[in-house]
Coordinates of C-alpha atoms in Angstrom, one line a residue:
X167 CA -20.8 4.1 39.0
X168 CA -22.7 7.3 38.6
X169 CA -19.7 9.4 39.6
X170 CA -17.4 7.5 37.1
X171 CA -19.9 8.0 34.2
X172 CA -20.1 11.8 35.0
X173 CA -16.3 12.0 35.0
X174 CA -15.9 10.4 31.5
X175 CA -18.8 12.6 30.1
X176 CA -17.3 15.7 31.7
X177 CA -13.8 14.9 30.2
X178 CA -15.4 14.3 26.8
X179 CA -17.2 17.8 27.0
X180 CA -14.0 19.5 28.1
X181 CA -12.2 18.1 25.1
X182 CA -14.7 19.5 22.7
X183 CA -15.3 22.9 24.4
X184 CA -18.6 23.1 22.7
X185 CA -21.6 25.1 24.0
X186 CA -23.6 23.4 26.8
X187 CA -25.9 20.7 25.6
X188 CA -29.5 21.4 26.2
X189 CA -30.9 18.8 28.5
X190 CA -34.0 17.0 27.7
X191 CA -36.5 15.3 29.7
X192 CA -37.0 11.6 30.3
X193 CA -39.4 11.6 27.2
X194 CA -37.0 13.2 24.9
X195 CA -38.4 16.8 24.9
X196 CA -36.0 19.6 25.0
X197 CA -36.2 21.4 28.2
X198 CA -37.9 24.8 27.8
X199 CA -38.2 24.4 24.0
X200 CA -41.5 22.6 23.8
X201 CA -40.4 21.0 20.7
X202 CA -40.4 17.2 20.1
X203 CA -36.9 15.5 20.0
X204 CA -37.5 13.2 17.1
X205 CA -34.1 11.5 17.2
X206 CA -34.7 10.4 20.8
X207 CA -37.8 8.7 19.7
X208 CA -35.9 6.3 17.4
X209 CA -35.6 2.6 18.4
X210 CA -32.3 1.7 20.1
X211 CA -30.9 -0.3 17.1
X212 CA -31.0 2.9 15.0
X213 CA -29.5 5.1 17.5
X214 CA -26.6 2.7 18.2
X215 CA -26.0 2.7 14.5
X216 CA -25.8 6.5 14.4
X217 CA -23.5 6.4 17.5
X218 CA -21.2 4.0 15.7
X219 CA -20.6 6.3 12.8
X220 CA -19.5 9.2 14.9
X221 CA -15.8 10.0 14.2
X222 CA -14.8 10.5 17.7
X223 CA -15.6 8.4 20.9
X224 CA -15.9 11.6 22.9
X225 CA -18.9 12.6 20.8
X226 CA -20.6 9.4 21.5
X227 CA -19.8 9.7 25.2
X228 CA -21.3 13.3 25.5
X229 CA -24.6 12.0 24.2
X230 CA -25.1 10.6 27.8
X231 CA -25.8 14.1 29.0
X232 CA -28.8 14.6 26.8
X233 CA -31.3 12.7 28.9
X234 CA -32.0 9.5 30.8
X235 CA -33.0 8.1 27.3
X236 CA -29.4 8.5 26.2
X237 CA -27.7 7.7 29.3
X238 CA -25.3 4.8 28.7
X239 CA -26.5 4.0 25.3
X240 CA -23.1 5.0 23.9
X241 CA -21.7 2.0 25.7
X242 CA -23.4 -0.4 23.4
X243 CA -22.4 1.4 20.2
X244 CA -21.0 -0.8 17.6
X245 CA -17.9 1.2 17.0
X246 CA -15.8 3.7 19.0
X247 CA -12.8 5.7 17.6
X248 CA -10.5 7.5 20.1
X249 CA -8.8 9.9 17.9
X250 CA -6.3 12.7 19.2
X251 CA -8.3 15.8 20.3
X252 CA -7.6 19.0 18.2
X253 CA -4.8 20.6 20.0
X254 CA -6.0 24.2 19.1
X255 CA -9.3 23.6 20.6
X256 CA -7.9 21.9 23.7
X257 CA -5.3 24.5 24.3
X258 CA -7.9 27.2 24.3
X259 CA -9.0 26.1 27.8
X260 CA -6.9 27.6 30.5
X261 CA -7.3 24.4 32.5
X262 CA -5.2 22.5 30.1
X263 CA -1.4 22.4 30.5
X264 CA 1.5 21.5 28.1
X265 CA 0.9 19.1 25.1
X266 CA 2.2 16.3 27.2
X267 CA -0.6 16.8 29.8
X268 CA -3.1 17.0 27.0
X269 CA -2.0 13.6 25.6
X270 CA -2.1 12.1 29.2
X271 CA -5.7 13.3 29.6
X272 CA -6.6 11.8 26.3
X273 CA -5.0 8.4 27.3
X274 CA -6.9 8.7 30.6
X275 CA -10.2 9.3 28.9
X276 CA -9.7 6.4 26.5
X277 CA -9.0 4.0 29.4
X278 CA -11.9 5.3 31.6
X279 CA -14.3 5.1 28.7
X280 CA -13.4 1.6 27.8
X281 CA -13.5 0.6 31.5
X282 CA -17.0 2.0 31.8
X283 CA -18.2 0.3 28.5
X284 CA -17.0 -3.0 29.9
X285 CA -19.5 -2.4 32.9
X286 CA -22.5 -0.9 31.0
X287 CA -22.4 -2.6 27.6
X288 CA -24.5 -5.5 28.6
X289 CA -22.3 -7.9 26.6
X290 CA -22.9 -6.0 23.3
X291 CA -20.4 -6.8 20.6
X292 CA -18.1 -4.1 19.3
X293 CA -17.4 -4.1 15.5
X294 CA -14.5 -1.7 15.6
X295 CA -12.2 -0.3 18.2
X296 CA -9.8 2.4 17.0
X297 CA -7.2 4.0 19.3
X298 CA -4.8 6.6 17.9
X299 CA -2.0 8.3 19.8
X300 CA -0.6 9.8 16.5
X301 CA -0.2 13.3 17.5
X302 CA 2.3 15.9 16.1
X303 CA 3.0 17.6 19.5
X304 CA 4.8 20.9 19.8
X305 CA 7.3 20.0 22.6
X306 CA 9.1 22.9 24.2
X307 CA 12.5 22.4 25.8
X308 CA 10.8 22.4 29.0
X309 CA 8.5 19.7 27.9
X310 CA 11.3 17.4 26.7
X311 CA 11.8 15.9 30.2
X312 CA 8.2 14.8 30.3
X313 CA 8.3 12.6 27.1
X314 CA 9.9 9.4 28.7
X315 CA 7.2 9.5 31.3
X316 CA 4.6 10.1 28.6
X317 CA 5.9 7.1 26.7
X318 CA 5.8 5.0 29.8
X319 CA 2.1 6.0 30.3
X320 CA 1.2 5.2 27.1
X321 CA 2.8 1.7 27.0
X322 CA 1.1 0.8 30.1
X323 CA -2.3 2.0 28.6
X324 CA -1.7 0.0 25.5
X325 CA -1.2 -3.0 27.5
X326 CA -4.6 -2.6 29.0
X327 CA -6.2 -1.8 25.5
X328 CA -4.7 -4.9 24.0
X329 CA -6.2 -7.0 26.8
X330 CA -9.5 -5.1 26.5
X331 CA -9.8 -6.1 22.7
X332 CA -8.9 -9.7 23.6
X333 CA -11.3 -10.1 26.7
X334 CA -14.3 -8.1 25.2
X335 CA -16.2 -9.1 22.1
X336 CA -14.3 -6.8 19.6
X337 CA -14.2 -7.9 16.0
X338 CA -11.6 -5.1 14.8
X339 CA -8.9 -3.5 16.9
X340 CA -6.6 -0.9 15.5
X341 CA -3.9 1.0 17.6
X342 CA -1.6 3.5 16.2
X343 CA 1.3 5.0 18.4
X344 CA 3.3 7.8 17.0
X345 CA 4.6 10.2 19.6
X346 CA 7.5 12.6 19.6
X347 CA 10.9 10.9 20.2
X348 CA 12.7 12.1 23.3
X349 CA 15.6 14.2 22.2
X350 CA 18.2 12.0 23.8
X351 CA 17.1 8.9 21.6
X352 CA 16.7 10.8 18.5
X353 CA 18.9 9.1 15.5
X354 CA 22.4 10.5 15.4
X355 CA 22.4 11.6 19.1
X356 CA 25.0 10.5 21.4
X357 CA 24.5 6.7 22.3
X358 CA 25.4 7.3 26.1
X359 CA 22.3 6.5 28.1
X360 CA 20.2 5.3 25.3
X361 CA 20.3 1.7 26.4
X362 CA 18.6 2.2 29.5
X363 CA 15.6 3.9 27.9
X364 CA 15.3 1.1 25.3
X365 CA 15.6 -1.8 27.6
X366 CA 14.1 -0.4 30.8
X367 CA 11.0 -2.1 32.3
X368 CA 8.8 1.0 31.7
X369 CA 9.4 1.0 28.0
X370 CA 8.3 -2.5 26.9
X371 CA 4.9 -4.0 26.5
X372 CA 4.2 -7.1 28.6
X373 CA 2.0 -9.6 27.0
X374 CA 1.8 -12.1 29.7
X375 CA -1.4 -14.3 30.2
X376 CA -3.3 -12.9 27.3
X377 CA -7.0 -14.3 27.3
X378 CA -8.2 -15.9 24.2
X379 CA -10.6 -13.9 21.9
X380 CA -13.2 -15.8 20.1
X381 CA -14.4 -12.6 18.2
X382 CA -11.3 -10.8 17.2
X383 CA -11.0 -10.8 13.4
X384 CA -8.9 -7.8 12.6
X385 CA -5.7 -6.6 14.5
X386 CA -3.6 -3.6 13.5
X387 CA -0.7 -2.5 15.4
X388 CA 1.5 0.4 14.3
X389 CA 4.3 1.3 16.7
X390 CA 6.7 4.0 16.1
X391 CA 10.6 4.2 17.1
X392 CA 10.2 6.5 19.9
X393 CA 7.7 4.6 22.0
X394 CA 10.2 1.7 22.1
X395 CA 7.4 -0.6 22.5
X396 CA 9.2 -3.8 22.1
X397 CA 8.0 -7.1 23.6
X398 CA 9.4 -7.7 27.0
X399 CA 12.3 -10.0 27.5
X400 CA 10.9 -13.5 28.2
X401 CA 7.4 -12.7 26.9
X402 CA 8.0 -13.4 23.2
X403 CA 6.1 -16.5 23.3
X404 CA 3.0 -14.5 24.6
X405 CA 3.4 -12.3 21.5
X406 CA 3.3 -15.2 19.1
X407 CA 0.3 -16.4 21.0
X408 CA -1.4 -13.2 20.5
X409 CA -1.1 -13.8 16.8
X410 CA -2.2 -17.4 17.0
X411 CA -5.5 -19.3 16.7
X412 CA -5.2 -20.2 20.3
X413 CA -5.7 -16.7 21.4
X414 CA -7.6 -15.2 18.3
X415 CA -9.2 -18.1 16.6
X416 CA -11.3 -15.5 14.4
X417 CA -8.5 -13.3 13.3
X418 CA -8.6 -12.7 9.7
X419 CA -6.6 -9.4 9.1
X420 CA -3.3 -8.5 11.0
X421 CA -0.9 -5.5 10.2
X422 CA 2.3 -5.1 12.2
X423 CA 4.4 -2.1 11.9
X424 CA 7.7 -1.3 13.7
X425 CA 7.7 -4.1 16.2
X426 CA 10.8 -4.9 18.2
X427 CA 11.5 -8.2 19.8
X428 CA 13.6 -8.4 22.8
X429 CA 17.4 -9.0 22.6
X430 CA 18.2 -12.6 21.7
X431 CA 14.8 -13.3 20.3
X432 CA 15.0 -12.9 16.5
X433 CA 12.4 -15.4 15.4
X434 CA 8.7 -15.1 15.0
X435 CA 6.1 -17.9 14.3
X436 CA 2.8 -16.8 13.1
X437 CA 0.3 -19.8 13.4
X438 CA -3.2 -19.1 12.4
X439 CA -5.9 -21.1 10.6
X440 CA -8.1 -18.1 10.0
X441 CA -5.7 -15.5 8.9
X442 CA -6.6 -14.1 5.5
X443 CA -4.3 -10.9 5.2
X444 CA -0.9 -10.3 7.0
X445 CA 1.3 -7.3 6.7
X446 CA 4.8 -7.1 8.4
X447 CA 6.5 -3.7 8.0
X448 CA 9.7 -2.5 9.8
X449 CA 10.2 -5.8 11.9
X450 CA 13.4 -5.1 13.7
X451 CA 16.1 -7.6 14.6
X452 CA 13.9 -10.4 13.0
X453 CA 16.1 -12.9 11.1
X454 CA 13.5 -15.5 10.7
X455 CA 9.8 -15.5 10.1
X456 CA 7.8 -18.6 9.9
X457 CA 4.2 -18.6 8.7
X458 CA 1.7 -21.4 9.2
X459 CA -1.3 -20.0 7.7
X460 CA -3.4 -22.3 5.7
X461 CA -6.0 -19.7 4.9
X462 CA -3.7 -16.8 4.1
X463 CA -4.7 -14.9 0.8
X464 CA -2.5 -11.8 1.1
X465 CA 1.0 -11.2 2.5
X466 CA 3.0 -8.1 2.6
X467 CA 6.6 -8.0 3.9
X468 CA 8.3 -4.5 3.8
X469 CA 11.6 -3.1 5.0
X470 CA 12.5 -6.0 7.3
X471 CA 16.2 -5.3 6.7
X472 CA 17.4 -7.8 9.1
X473 CA 15.4 -10.7 7.7
X474 CA 17.4 -13.8 6.6
X475 CA 14.9 -16.5 6.3
X476 CA 11.2 -16.5 5.3
X477 CA 9.3 -19.8 5.7
X478 CA 5.9 -19.8 4.1
X479 CA 3.3 -22.5 4.5
X480 CA 0.2 -20.8 2.8
X481 CA -1.3 -23.0 0.0
X482 CA -4.0 -20.4 -0.6
X483 CA -1.7 -17.4 -1.0
X484 CA -2.9 -15.3 -3.9
X485 CA -1.1 -11.9 -3.5
X486 CA 2.5 -11.5 -2.3
X487 CA 4.4 -8.1 -1.9
X488 CA 8.1 -8.4 -0.9
X489 CA 9.7 -4.8 -1.0
X490 CA 12.8 -3.1 0.4
X491 CA 13.9 -6.0 2.5
X492 CA 17.4 -7.6 2.8
X493 CA 18.2 -8.7 -0.8
X494 CA 19.6 -12.1 0.5
X495 CA 16.5 -13.6 2.1
X496 CA 16.2 -17.3 1.8
X497 CA 12.5 -18.0 0.9
X498 CA 11.3 -21.5 1.7
X499 CA 7.8 -22.7 0.7
X500 CA 5.5 -23.4 -2.2
X501 CA 4.4 -20.2 -3.8
X502 CA 2.9 -21.8 -6.8
X503 CA -0.6 -20.5 -5.9
X504 CA 0.4 -16.8 -6.1
X505 CA -1.4 -14.9 -8.8
X506 CA -0.1 -11.3 -8.1
X507 CA 3.5 -10.5 -7.2
X508 CA 5.2 -7.2 -6.3
X509 CA 9.0 -7.1 -5.8
X510 CA 12.0 -4.8 -6.4
X511 CA 15.2 -5.0 -8.4
X512 CA 18.2 -2.8 -7.8
X513 CA 20.5 -2.8 -11.0
X514 CA 23.6 -1.6 -9.0
X515 CA 23.7 -4.5 -6.5
X516 CA 26.0 -7.4 -7.1
X517 CA 24.4 -10.5 -8.6
X518 CA 24.4 -12.5 -5.4
X519 CA 22.3 -9.7 -3.6
X520 CA 19.1 -10.5 -5.5
X521 CA 18.7 -14.0 -4.2
X522 CA 15.2 -13.3 -2.8
X523 CA 13.7 -11.3 -5.8
X524 CA 15.1 -13.9 -8.3
X525 CA 13.9 -16.6 -6.1
X526 CA 10.4 -15.3 -6.0
X527 CA 10.2 -14.9 -9.7
X528 CA 11.4 -18.5 -10.0
X529 CA 8.9 -19.8 -7.5
X530 CA 5.6 -18.0 -8.4
X531 CA 4.9 -20.0 -11.5
X532 CA 1.2 -19.0 -11.6
X533 CA 1.6 -15.3 -11.1
X534 CA -0.4 -13.5 -13.8
X535 CA 0.3 -9.9 -12.4
X536 CA 3.7 -8.8 -11.7
X537 CA 4.6 -5.3 -10.2
X538 CA 8.5 -4.5 -10.2
X539 CA 10.2 -1.4 -8.7
X540 CA 13.4 -1.0 -10.8
X541 CA 16.2 1.2 -9.5
X542 CA 18.9 1.9 -12.1
X543 CA 22.3 3.5 -12.0
X544 CA 23.4 6.7 -13.7
X545 CA 25.6 4.7 -16.1
X546 CA 24.8 1.9 -18.3
X547 CA 27.5 -0.5 -16.9
X548 CA 26.8 -4.1 -18.6
X549 CA 28.2 -5.8 -15.5
X550 CA 25.2 -4.7 -13.6
X551 CA 22.9 -6.5 -15.8
X552 CA 23.9 -10.0 -14.7
X553 CA 21.0 -10.3 -12.1
X554 CA 18.6 -11.1 -15.1
X555 CA 20.7 -12.8 -17.6
X556 CA 20.7 -16.5 -17.1
X557 CA 19.0 -16.4 -13.7
X558 CA 15.4 -15.4 -14.5
X559 CA 13.4 -17.7 -16.9
X560 CA 11.0 -16.4 -19.5
X561 CA 7.9 -15.5 -17.7
X562 CA 5.3 -16.6 -20.1
X563 CA 2.6 -17.0 -17.4
X564 CA 2.6 -13.1 -16.7
X565 CA 0.0 -11.3 -18.7
X566 CA 0.1 -8.0 -16.8
X567 CA 3.2 -6.2 -16.0
X568 CA 3.6 -2.8 -14.0
X569 CA 7.3 -1.5 -13.9
X570 CA 8.3 1.5 -11.7
X571 CA 11.6 2.9 -13.1
X572 CA 13.8 5.0 -11.0
X573 CA 16.7 6.2 -13.0
X574 CA 19.2 8.6 -11.3
X575 CA 19.6 10.3 -14.7
X576 CA 17.8 10.7 -18.0
X577 CA 18.9 8.5 -21.0
X578 CA 19.9 5.6 -18.8
X579 CA 17.0 3.2 -18.7
X580 CA 16.7 1.7 -22.0
X581 CA 19.0 -1.2 -21.9
X582 CA 18.2 -2.6 -18.6
X583 CA 14.3 -2.1 -19.1
X584 CA 14.5 -3.9 -22.5
X585 CA 16.4 -6.9 -20.8
X586 CA 13.3 -7.2 -18.4
X587 CA 10.9 -6.9 -21.0
X588 CA 12.5 -9.6 -23.1
X589 CA 11.4 -12.1 -20.6
X590 CA 7.6 -11.7 -21.3
X591 CA 6.0 -13.0 -24.3
X592 CA 2.3 -13.1 -23.4
X593 CA 1.6 -9.7 -22.1
X594 CA -1.8 -8.2 -22.5
X595 CA -1.3 -5.0 -20.3
X596 CA 2.1 -3.2 -19.8
X597 CA 2.6 0.0 -17.7
X598 CA 6.1 1.7 -17.6
X599 CA 6.2 4.4 -14.9
X600 CA 9.3 6.7 -14.9
X601 CA 10.4 8.3 -11.8
X602 CA 13.3 10.5 -13.1
X603 CA 15.7 12.2 -10.7
X604 CA 15.5 15.9 -11.6
X605 CA 18.3 18.4 -11.4
X606 CA 17.8 22.2 -11.8
X607 CA 19.7 22.2 -15.2
X608 CA 17.5 19.6 -16.6
X609 CA 14.4 21.8 -16.7
X610 CA 15.2 24.1 -19.4
X611 CA 18.0 23.0 -21.8
X612 CA 16.7 22.1 -25.1
X613 CA 19.7 19.9 -25.7
X614 CA 18.8 17.6 -22.9
X615 CA 16.0 16.2 -25.4
X616 CA 18.6 15.1 -27.9
X617 CA 20.3 11.8 -27.3
X618 CA 23.7 10.8 -28.9
X619 CA 24.1 7.4 -27.2
X620 CA 23.7 4.0 -28.8
X621 CA 20.4 2.3 -28.4
X622 CA 21.4 -0.7 -26.6
X623 CA 17.9 -2.1 -26.3
X624 CA 17.8 -3.1 -30.0
X625 CA 19.8 -6.2 -29.0
X626 CA 17.0 -7.5 -27.1
X627 CA 13.8 -9.1 -28.6
X628 CA 10.7 -7.5 -26.9
X629 CA 7.5 -9.3 -27.9
X630 CA 4.3 -7.3 -27.8
X631 CA 2.0 -9.5 -30.0
X632 CA -0.6 -9.9 -27.4
X633 CA -0.4 -6.5 -26.0
X634 CA -3.9 -4.8 -25.9
X635 CA -3.3 -1.9 -23.5
X636 CA -0.1 0.1 -22.7
X637 CA 0.6 3.0 -20.4
X638 CA 3.7 5.1 -20.3
X639 CA 3.8 7.6 -17.3
X640 CA 6.3 10.2 -16.2
X641 CA 7.9 10.7 -19.6
X642 CA 10.4 13.7 -20.1
X643 CA 10.3 14.1 -23.9
X644 CA 13.7 12.9 -24.7
X645 CA 14.4 11.3 -28.3
X646 CA 15.6 8.0 -26.5
X647 CA 12.3 7.7 -24.8
X648 CA 10.4 8.1 -28.1
X649 CA 12.6 5.5 -29.9
X650 CA 12.4 3.1 -27.0
X651 CA 8.7 3.1 -26.9
X652 CA 8.4 2.7 -30.7
X653 CA 10.7 -0.4 -30.2
X654 CA 8.4 -1.8 -27.5
X655 CA 5.3 -1.3 -29.6
X656 CA 6.7 -2.5 -32.8
X657 CA 5.2 -6.0 -32.7
X658 CA 1.9 -4.9 -31.2
X659 CA -0.9 -5.8 -33.5
X660 CA -3.8 -6.0 -31.1
X661 CA -3.5 -2.6 -29.3
X662 CA -6.7 -1.2 -28.2
X663 CA -5.6 1.6 -25.8
X664 CA -2.2 3.6 -25.2
X665 CA -1.9 6.2 -22.5
X666 CA 1.1 8.6 -22.5
X667 CA 1.7 10.9 -19.5
X668 CA 4.4 13.5 -19.2
X669 CA 6.4 14.6 -16.2
X670 CA 5.0 17.9 -15.0
X671 CA 8.4 19.2 -14.2
X672 CA 9.5 19.4 -17.8
X673 CA 8.2 21.5 -20.7
X674 CA 7.4 19.1 -23.4
X675 CA 4.8 20.8 -25.6
X676 CA 6.8 20.5 -28.7
X677 CA 8.0 17.0 -28.0
X678 CA 4.1 16.0 -27.3
X679 CA 3.5 16.5 -31.0
X680 CA 6.5 14.3 -31.9
X681 CA 5.3 11.5 -29.8
X682 CA 1.7 11.6 -31.0
X683 CA 2.8 11.8 -34.7
X684 CA 5.3 9.1 -34.8
X685 CA 4.8 6.7 -31.9
X686 CA 2.0 4.8 -33.4
X687 CA 0.3 4.5 -36.9
X688 CA -3.3 5.4 -37.6
X689 CA -5.5 6.3 -34.8
X690 CA -6.9 9.0 -32.7
X691 CA -5.3 11.0 -29.7
X692 CA -7.4 12.7 -27.3
X693 CA -6.9 14.3 -23.9
X694 CA -7.3 12.4 -20.7
X695 CA -10.0 14.4 -18.6
X696 CA -9.0 12.8 -15.4
X697 CA -5.4 14.0 -15.1
X698 CA -3.3 16.9 -17.0
X699 CA -0.7 16.2 -19.5
X700 CA -2.0 12.8 -20.2
X701 CA -3.2 11.6 -23.7
X702 CA -4.9 8.5 -25.0
X703 CA -4.6 6.7 -28.3
X704 CA -7.2 4.6 -29.8
X705 CA -7.0 2.7 -33.2
X706 CA -9.2 4.1 -36.2
X707 CA -12.5 2.4 -36.4

């Protein structure tokens, strides 16, 4: 036991490469200094609190070398964060080899420290355990051959860390795996030989026989493409059990990023009575996801491009984000409780390709806050606008609307945005955020501010009678932007605040005066002090 403890402390000291710690006697007096060590005289509860605030677990472990008073105290700290050691400081030691070897030492240190904590913690609960393998390693051609072995070692360690979080009284566990991808499996490389790396037994996480965890409340898994940390074939039900109340009856927050299921297993069931927040990002080969989560409040589904069916049983759901997924997802479930909805619409996709976004707008009948990411084409083609016409009802229940507009060219936003705004008649807050694609010749030609196209938005009725605050961000100063915003605000009689922000890539000093003089009636404009090129209007008192 003593030898193991010394090894862990020694490894922590080597990682930091700091000057030797001045030892203290058993009573906390610095050896040879004659000065009282006031910190060592503090009660254990306060010292443990301090140890739990340290940014790196190696700092906490090193305190065990101070005196007998501190020995083993770190093992009862309420939080341990294993973050990648600074490579510049590690590499200054001649005893350390290539970056791959450094990472292996880090993995071994984390595993040994957790094993030692399990022996010395006296059953103390851990509020938060964080392990990050997110390192931007500089891999030479010679070290490339070591990457597959490093991935295998990291996955075996990850298995033990997940088990540790389930077996020990850990309330929050966060694991981040982002290591360089071996050259032979980089995107675009030859496919030959890749299958063995992806499906080999050393490149998958085995989750068999996971113990139940009565303490775990928050679980965050971020797994990169290179680690191939898919679930082992035949153990998919163990993965589902990890996310269930049977294994983690207190799990409240769960985030999964870049998770691969084995070939032939493309369905995932998340069944938890305690789960409050769930994020699923980049879930590969996942065609069906079913949620049985009666307590769920927040759900985020992002970039699940293979998803076909989403079944939601979450009667308490309040916030829903559904972005950059397949546009033809069939969504089944009662979403009438959702109060905040975030979706995307792509104007150049065929009508049938917006089944999921349209369905969500139709089902979330209680949503008060709506956030839409709108991607437009370079040309105003009326055939692109059918995704709104006749398919999306008036959304009178929405009082707050945030629209992120991504036109590929300037002057191409008005008609479609007006069609969208015509669906709302009770808005109290409106934000239009322009993200314009910029070409070099757009930056200096004064003629680009002048518009000679028809104002198609005039054919759509925009109601702003209840509008109290409006924000228009990323403007480029074109005449059509000014005319469009005047049309949007034409019926606004209760305005209290209007904020206008200009794109920093455009010189709009002259156009700024046009906006301020003609956009609104009587009132006062002032600079926004929190950001440059932003101006705020308030009505005259």
